GROMACS .gro file of N, CA and C in nm:
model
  306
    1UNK      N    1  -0.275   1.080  -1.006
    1UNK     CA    2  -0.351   1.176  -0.929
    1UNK      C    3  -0.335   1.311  -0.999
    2UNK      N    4  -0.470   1.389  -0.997
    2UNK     CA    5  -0.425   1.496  -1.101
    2UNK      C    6  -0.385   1.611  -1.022
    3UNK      N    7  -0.315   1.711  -1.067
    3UNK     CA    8  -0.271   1.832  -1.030
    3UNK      C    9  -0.329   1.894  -0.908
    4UNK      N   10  -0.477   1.954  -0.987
    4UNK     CA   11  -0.545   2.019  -0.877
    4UNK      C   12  -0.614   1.919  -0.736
    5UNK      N   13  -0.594   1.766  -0.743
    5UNK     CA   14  -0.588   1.706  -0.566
    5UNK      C   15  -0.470   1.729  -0.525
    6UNK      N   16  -0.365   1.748  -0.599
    6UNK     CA   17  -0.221   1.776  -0.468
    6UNK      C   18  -0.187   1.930  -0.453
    7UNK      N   19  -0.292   1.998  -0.517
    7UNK     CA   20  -0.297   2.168  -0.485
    7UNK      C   21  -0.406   2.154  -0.346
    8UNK      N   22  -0.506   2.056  -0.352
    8UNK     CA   23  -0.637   2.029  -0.235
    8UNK      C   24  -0.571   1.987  -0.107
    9UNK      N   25  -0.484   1.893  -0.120
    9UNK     CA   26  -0.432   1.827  -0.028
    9UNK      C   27  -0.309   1.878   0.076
   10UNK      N   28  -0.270   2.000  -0.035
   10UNK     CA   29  -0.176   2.119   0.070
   10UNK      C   30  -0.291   2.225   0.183
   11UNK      N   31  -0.360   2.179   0.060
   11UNK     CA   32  -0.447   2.325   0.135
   11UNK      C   33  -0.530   2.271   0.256
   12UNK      N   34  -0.583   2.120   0.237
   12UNK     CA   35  -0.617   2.063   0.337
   12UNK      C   36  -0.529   1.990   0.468
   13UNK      N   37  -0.433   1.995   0.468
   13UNK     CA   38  -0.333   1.954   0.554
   13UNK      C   39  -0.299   2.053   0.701
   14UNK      N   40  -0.330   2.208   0.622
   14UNK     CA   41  -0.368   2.271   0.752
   14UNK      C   42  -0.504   2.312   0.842
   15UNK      N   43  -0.598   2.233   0.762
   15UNK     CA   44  -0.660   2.254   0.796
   15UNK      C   45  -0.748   2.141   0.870
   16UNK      N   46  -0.703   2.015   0.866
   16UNK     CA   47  -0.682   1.898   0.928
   16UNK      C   48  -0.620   1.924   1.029
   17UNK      N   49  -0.539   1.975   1.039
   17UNK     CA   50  -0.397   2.012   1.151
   17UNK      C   51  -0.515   2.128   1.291
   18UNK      N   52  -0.571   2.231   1.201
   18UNK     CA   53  -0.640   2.264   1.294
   18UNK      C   54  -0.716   2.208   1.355
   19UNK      N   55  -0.791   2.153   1.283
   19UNK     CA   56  -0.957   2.041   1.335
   19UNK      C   57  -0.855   1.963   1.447
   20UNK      N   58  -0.769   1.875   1.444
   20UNK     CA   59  -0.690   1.791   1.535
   20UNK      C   60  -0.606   1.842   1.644
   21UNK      N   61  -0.597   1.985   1.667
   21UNK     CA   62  -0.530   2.063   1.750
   21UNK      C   63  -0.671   2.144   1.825
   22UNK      N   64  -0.791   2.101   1.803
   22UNK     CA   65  -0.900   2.129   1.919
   22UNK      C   66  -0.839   2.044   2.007
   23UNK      N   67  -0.805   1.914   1.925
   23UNK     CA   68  -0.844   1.805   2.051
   23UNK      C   69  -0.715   1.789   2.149
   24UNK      N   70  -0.582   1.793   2.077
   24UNK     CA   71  -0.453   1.769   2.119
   24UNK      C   72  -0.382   1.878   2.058
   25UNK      N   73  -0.333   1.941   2.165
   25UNK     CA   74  -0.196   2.068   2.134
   25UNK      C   75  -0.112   2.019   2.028
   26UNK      N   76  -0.074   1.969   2.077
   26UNK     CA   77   0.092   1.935   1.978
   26UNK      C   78   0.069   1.789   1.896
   27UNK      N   79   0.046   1.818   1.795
   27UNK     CA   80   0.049   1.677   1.633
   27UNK      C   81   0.110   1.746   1.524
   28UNK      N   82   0.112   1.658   1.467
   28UNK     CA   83   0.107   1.651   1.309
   28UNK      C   84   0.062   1.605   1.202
   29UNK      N   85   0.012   1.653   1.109
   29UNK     CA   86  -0.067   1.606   1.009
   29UNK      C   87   0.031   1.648   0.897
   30UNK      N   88   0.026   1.538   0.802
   30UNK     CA   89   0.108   1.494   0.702
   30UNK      C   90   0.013   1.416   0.596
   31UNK      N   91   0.031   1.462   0.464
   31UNK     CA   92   0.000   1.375   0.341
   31UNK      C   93   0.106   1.302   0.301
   32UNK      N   94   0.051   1.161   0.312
   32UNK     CA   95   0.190   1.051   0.263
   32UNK      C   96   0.201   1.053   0.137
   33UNK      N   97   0.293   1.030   0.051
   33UNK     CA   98   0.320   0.966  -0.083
   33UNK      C   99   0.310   0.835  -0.088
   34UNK      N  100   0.312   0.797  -0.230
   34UNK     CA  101   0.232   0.872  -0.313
   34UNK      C  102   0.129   0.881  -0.371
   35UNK      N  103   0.040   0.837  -0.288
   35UNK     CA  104  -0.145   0.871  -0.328
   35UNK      C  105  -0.175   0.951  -0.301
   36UNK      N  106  -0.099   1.020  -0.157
   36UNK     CA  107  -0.193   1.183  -0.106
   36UNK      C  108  -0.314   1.130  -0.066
   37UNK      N  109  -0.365   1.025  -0.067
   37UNK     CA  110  -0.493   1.003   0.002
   37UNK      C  111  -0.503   0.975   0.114
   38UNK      N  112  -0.357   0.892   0.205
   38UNK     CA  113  -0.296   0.894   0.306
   38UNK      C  114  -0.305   1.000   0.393
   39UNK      N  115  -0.329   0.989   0.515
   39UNK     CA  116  -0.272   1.119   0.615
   39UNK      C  117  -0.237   1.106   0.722
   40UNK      N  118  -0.100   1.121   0.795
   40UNK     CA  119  -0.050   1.083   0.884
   40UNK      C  120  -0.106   1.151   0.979
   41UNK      N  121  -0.169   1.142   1.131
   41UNK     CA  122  -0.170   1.247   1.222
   41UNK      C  123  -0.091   1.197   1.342
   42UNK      N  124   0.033   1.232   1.360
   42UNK     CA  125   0.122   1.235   1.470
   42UNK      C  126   0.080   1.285   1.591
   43UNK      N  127   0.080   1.213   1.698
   43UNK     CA  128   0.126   1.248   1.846
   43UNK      C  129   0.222   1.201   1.931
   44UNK      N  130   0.179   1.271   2.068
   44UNK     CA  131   0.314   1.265   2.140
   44UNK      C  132   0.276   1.115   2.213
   45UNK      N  133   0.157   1.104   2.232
   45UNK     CA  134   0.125   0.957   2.309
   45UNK      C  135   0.016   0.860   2.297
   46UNK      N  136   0.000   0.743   2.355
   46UNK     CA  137  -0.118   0.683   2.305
   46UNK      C  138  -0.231   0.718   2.341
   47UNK      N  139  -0.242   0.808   2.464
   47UNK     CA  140  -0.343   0.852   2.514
   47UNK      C  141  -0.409   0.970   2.365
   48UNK      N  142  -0.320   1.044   2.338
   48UNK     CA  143  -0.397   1.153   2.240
   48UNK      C  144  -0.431   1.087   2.094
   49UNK      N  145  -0.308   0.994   2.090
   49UNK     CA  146  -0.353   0.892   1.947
   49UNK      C  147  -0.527   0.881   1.998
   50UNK      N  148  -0.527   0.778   2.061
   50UNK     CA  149  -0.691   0.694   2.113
   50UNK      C  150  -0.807   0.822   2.155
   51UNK      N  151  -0.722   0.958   2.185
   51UNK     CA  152  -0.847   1.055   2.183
   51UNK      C  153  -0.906   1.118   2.032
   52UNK      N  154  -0.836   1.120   1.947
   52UNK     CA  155  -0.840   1.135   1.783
   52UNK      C  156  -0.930   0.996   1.752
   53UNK      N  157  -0.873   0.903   1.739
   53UNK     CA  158  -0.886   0.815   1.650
   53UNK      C  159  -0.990   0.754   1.689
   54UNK      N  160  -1.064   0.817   1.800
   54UNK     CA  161  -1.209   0.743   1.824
   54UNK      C  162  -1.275   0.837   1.791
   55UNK      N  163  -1.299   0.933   1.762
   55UNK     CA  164  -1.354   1.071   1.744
   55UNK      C  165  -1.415   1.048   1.591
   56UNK      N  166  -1.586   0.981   1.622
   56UNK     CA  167  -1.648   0.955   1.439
   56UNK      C  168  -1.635   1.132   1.399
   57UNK      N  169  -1.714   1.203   1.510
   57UNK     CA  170  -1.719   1.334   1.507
   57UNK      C  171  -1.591   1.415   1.409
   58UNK      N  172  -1.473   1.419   1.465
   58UNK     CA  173  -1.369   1.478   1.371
   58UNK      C  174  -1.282   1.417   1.255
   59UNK      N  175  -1.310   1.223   1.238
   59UNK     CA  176  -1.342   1.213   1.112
   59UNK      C  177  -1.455   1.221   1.013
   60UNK      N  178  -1.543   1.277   1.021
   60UNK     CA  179  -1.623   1.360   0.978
   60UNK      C  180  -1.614   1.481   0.914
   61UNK      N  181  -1.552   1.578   1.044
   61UNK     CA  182  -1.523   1.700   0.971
   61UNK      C  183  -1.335   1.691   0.873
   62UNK      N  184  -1.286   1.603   0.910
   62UNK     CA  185  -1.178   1.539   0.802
   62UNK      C  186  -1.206   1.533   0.617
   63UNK      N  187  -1.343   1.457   0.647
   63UNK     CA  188  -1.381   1.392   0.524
   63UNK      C  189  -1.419   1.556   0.478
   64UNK      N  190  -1.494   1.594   0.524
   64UNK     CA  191  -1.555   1.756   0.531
   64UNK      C  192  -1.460   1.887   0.435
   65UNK      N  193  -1.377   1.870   0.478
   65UNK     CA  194  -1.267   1.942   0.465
   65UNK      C  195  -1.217   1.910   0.266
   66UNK      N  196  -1.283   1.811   0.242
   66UNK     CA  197  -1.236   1.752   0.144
   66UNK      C  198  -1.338   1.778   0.042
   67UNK      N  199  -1.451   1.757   0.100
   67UNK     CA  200  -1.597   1.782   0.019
   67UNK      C  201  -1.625   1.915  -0.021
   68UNK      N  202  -1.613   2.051   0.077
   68UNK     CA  203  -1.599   2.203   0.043
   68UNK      C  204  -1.500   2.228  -0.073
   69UNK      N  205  -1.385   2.123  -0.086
   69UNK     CA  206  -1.306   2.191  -0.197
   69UNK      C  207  -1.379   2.146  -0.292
   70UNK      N  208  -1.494   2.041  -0.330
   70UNK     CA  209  -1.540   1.970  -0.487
   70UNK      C  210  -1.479   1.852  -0.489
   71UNK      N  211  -1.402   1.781  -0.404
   71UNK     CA  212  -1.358   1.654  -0.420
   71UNK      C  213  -1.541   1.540  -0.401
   72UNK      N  214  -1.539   1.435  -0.498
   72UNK     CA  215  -1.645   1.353  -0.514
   72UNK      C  216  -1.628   1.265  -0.381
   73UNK      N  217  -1.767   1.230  -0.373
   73UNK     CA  218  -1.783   1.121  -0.284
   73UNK      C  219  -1.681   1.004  -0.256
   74UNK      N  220  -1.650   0.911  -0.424
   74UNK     CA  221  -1.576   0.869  -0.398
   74UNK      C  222  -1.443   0.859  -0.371
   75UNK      N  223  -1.398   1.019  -0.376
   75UNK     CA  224  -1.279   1.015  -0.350
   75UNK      C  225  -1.233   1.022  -0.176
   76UNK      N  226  -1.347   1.081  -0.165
   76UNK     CA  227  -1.339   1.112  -0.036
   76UNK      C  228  -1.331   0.984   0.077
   77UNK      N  229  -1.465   0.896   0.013
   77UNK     CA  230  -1.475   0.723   0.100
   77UNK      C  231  -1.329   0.704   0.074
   78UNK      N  232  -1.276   0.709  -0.030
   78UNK     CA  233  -1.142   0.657  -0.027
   78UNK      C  234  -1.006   0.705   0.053
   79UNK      N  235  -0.969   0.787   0.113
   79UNK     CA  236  -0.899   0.896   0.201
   79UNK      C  237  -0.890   0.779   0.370
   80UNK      N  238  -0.767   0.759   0.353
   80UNK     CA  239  -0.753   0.700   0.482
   80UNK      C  240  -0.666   0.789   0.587
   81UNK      N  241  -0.696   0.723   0.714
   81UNK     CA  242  -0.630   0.867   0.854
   81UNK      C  243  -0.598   0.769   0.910
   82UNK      N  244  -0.395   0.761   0.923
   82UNK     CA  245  -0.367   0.678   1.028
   82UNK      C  246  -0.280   0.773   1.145
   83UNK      N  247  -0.343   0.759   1.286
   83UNK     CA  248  -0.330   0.800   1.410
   83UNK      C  249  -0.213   0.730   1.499
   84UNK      N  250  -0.069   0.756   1.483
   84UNK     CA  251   0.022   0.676   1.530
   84UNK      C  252   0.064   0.784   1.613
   85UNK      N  253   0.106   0.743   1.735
   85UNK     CA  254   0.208   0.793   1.838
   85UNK      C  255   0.317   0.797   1.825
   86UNK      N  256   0.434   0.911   1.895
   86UNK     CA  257   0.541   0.843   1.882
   86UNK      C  258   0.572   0.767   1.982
   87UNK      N  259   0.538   0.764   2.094
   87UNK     CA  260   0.554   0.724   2.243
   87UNK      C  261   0.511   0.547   2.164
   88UNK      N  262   0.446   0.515   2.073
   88UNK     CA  263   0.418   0.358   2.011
   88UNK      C  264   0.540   0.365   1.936
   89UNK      N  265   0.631   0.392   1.831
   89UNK     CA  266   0.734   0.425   1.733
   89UNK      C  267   0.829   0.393   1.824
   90UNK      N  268   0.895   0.428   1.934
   90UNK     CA  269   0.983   0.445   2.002
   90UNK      C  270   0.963   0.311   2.089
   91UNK      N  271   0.837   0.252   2.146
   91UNK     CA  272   0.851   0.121   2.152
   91UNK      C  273   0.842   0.046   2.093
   92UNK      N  274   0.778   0.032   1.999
   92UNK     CA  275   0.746  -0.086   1.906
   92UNK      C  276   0.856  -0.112   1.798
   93UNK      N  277   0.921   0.005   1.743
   93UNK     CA  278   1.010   0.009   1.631
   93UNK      C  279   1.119   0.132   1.660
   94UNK      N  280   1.146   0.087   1.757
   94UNK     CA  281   1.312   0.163   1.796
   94UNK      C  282   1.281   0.328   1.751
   95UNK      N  283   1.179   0.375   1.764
   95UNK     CA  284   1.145   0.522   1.735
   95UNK      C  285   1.174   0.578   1.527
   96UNK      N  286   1.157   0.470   1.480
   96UNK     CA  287   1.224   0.460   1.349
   96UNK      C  288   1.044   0.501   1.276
   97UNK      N  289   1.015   0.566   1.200
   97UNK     CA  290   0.880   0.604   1.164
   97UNK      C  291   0.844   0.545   1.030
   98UNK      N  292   0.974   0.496   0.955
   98UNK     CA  293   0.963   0.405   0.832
   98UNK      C  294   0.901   0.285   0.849
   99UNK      N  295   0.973   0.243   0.932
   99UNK     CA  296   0.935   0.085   1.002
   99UNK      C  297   0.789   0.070   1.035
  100UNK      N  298   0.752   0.182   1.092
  100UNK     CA  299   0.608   0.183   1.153
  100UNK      C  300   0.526   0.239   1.095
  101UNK      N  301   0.553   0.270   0.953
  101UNK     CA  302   0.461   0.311   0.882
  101UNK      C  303   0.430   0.192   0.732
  102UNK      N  304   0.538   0.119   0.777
  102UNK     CA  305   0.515  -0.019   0.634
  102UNK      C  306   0.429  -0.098   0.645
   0.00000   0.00000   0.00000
């Protein structure tokens, strides 16, 4: 991955973080290693997970966010968003975020 996508991918991380804090107060958005094409968006429950992660609308402006910097089409189709809870982490996998992210 070259230089200037993991200079894009800082810069887009807050700004993902905003777009996802219309919908839910308190998350997190995270670029995983090491593709950076990854992006974690953390919540507190499954209810705000399932209000994100149905939303074509704000993966849209996700992909968006990516296209204003000059990133290509295909990089962009390629960019995955996974929407995990912790309130799921803490049941499913003893609150352990490794586990539930393999």
């Amino acid at each position: 991955m070259e230089a200037s996508f993991r200079l894009i991918v800082l810069q887009a991380e807050a700004d993902l973080l905003a777009l996802s804090r219309q919908h839910v107060k308190d998350c997190i958005v995270t670029a995983l290693e090491p593709t950076q094409r990854w992006f974690l968006i953390q919540t507190n429950t499954d209810a705000e997970r399932d209000l994100l992660a149905v939303n074509e609308t704000l993966l849209k402006e996700f992909k968006e966010v990516f296209r204003v910097r000059g990133c290509s089409d295909a990089l962009v189709d390629g960019l995955a968003f996974t929407f995990e809870p912790q309130e799921t982490v803490d049941r499913q996998y003893a609150g352990n975020w490794y586990w539930a992210l393999k």
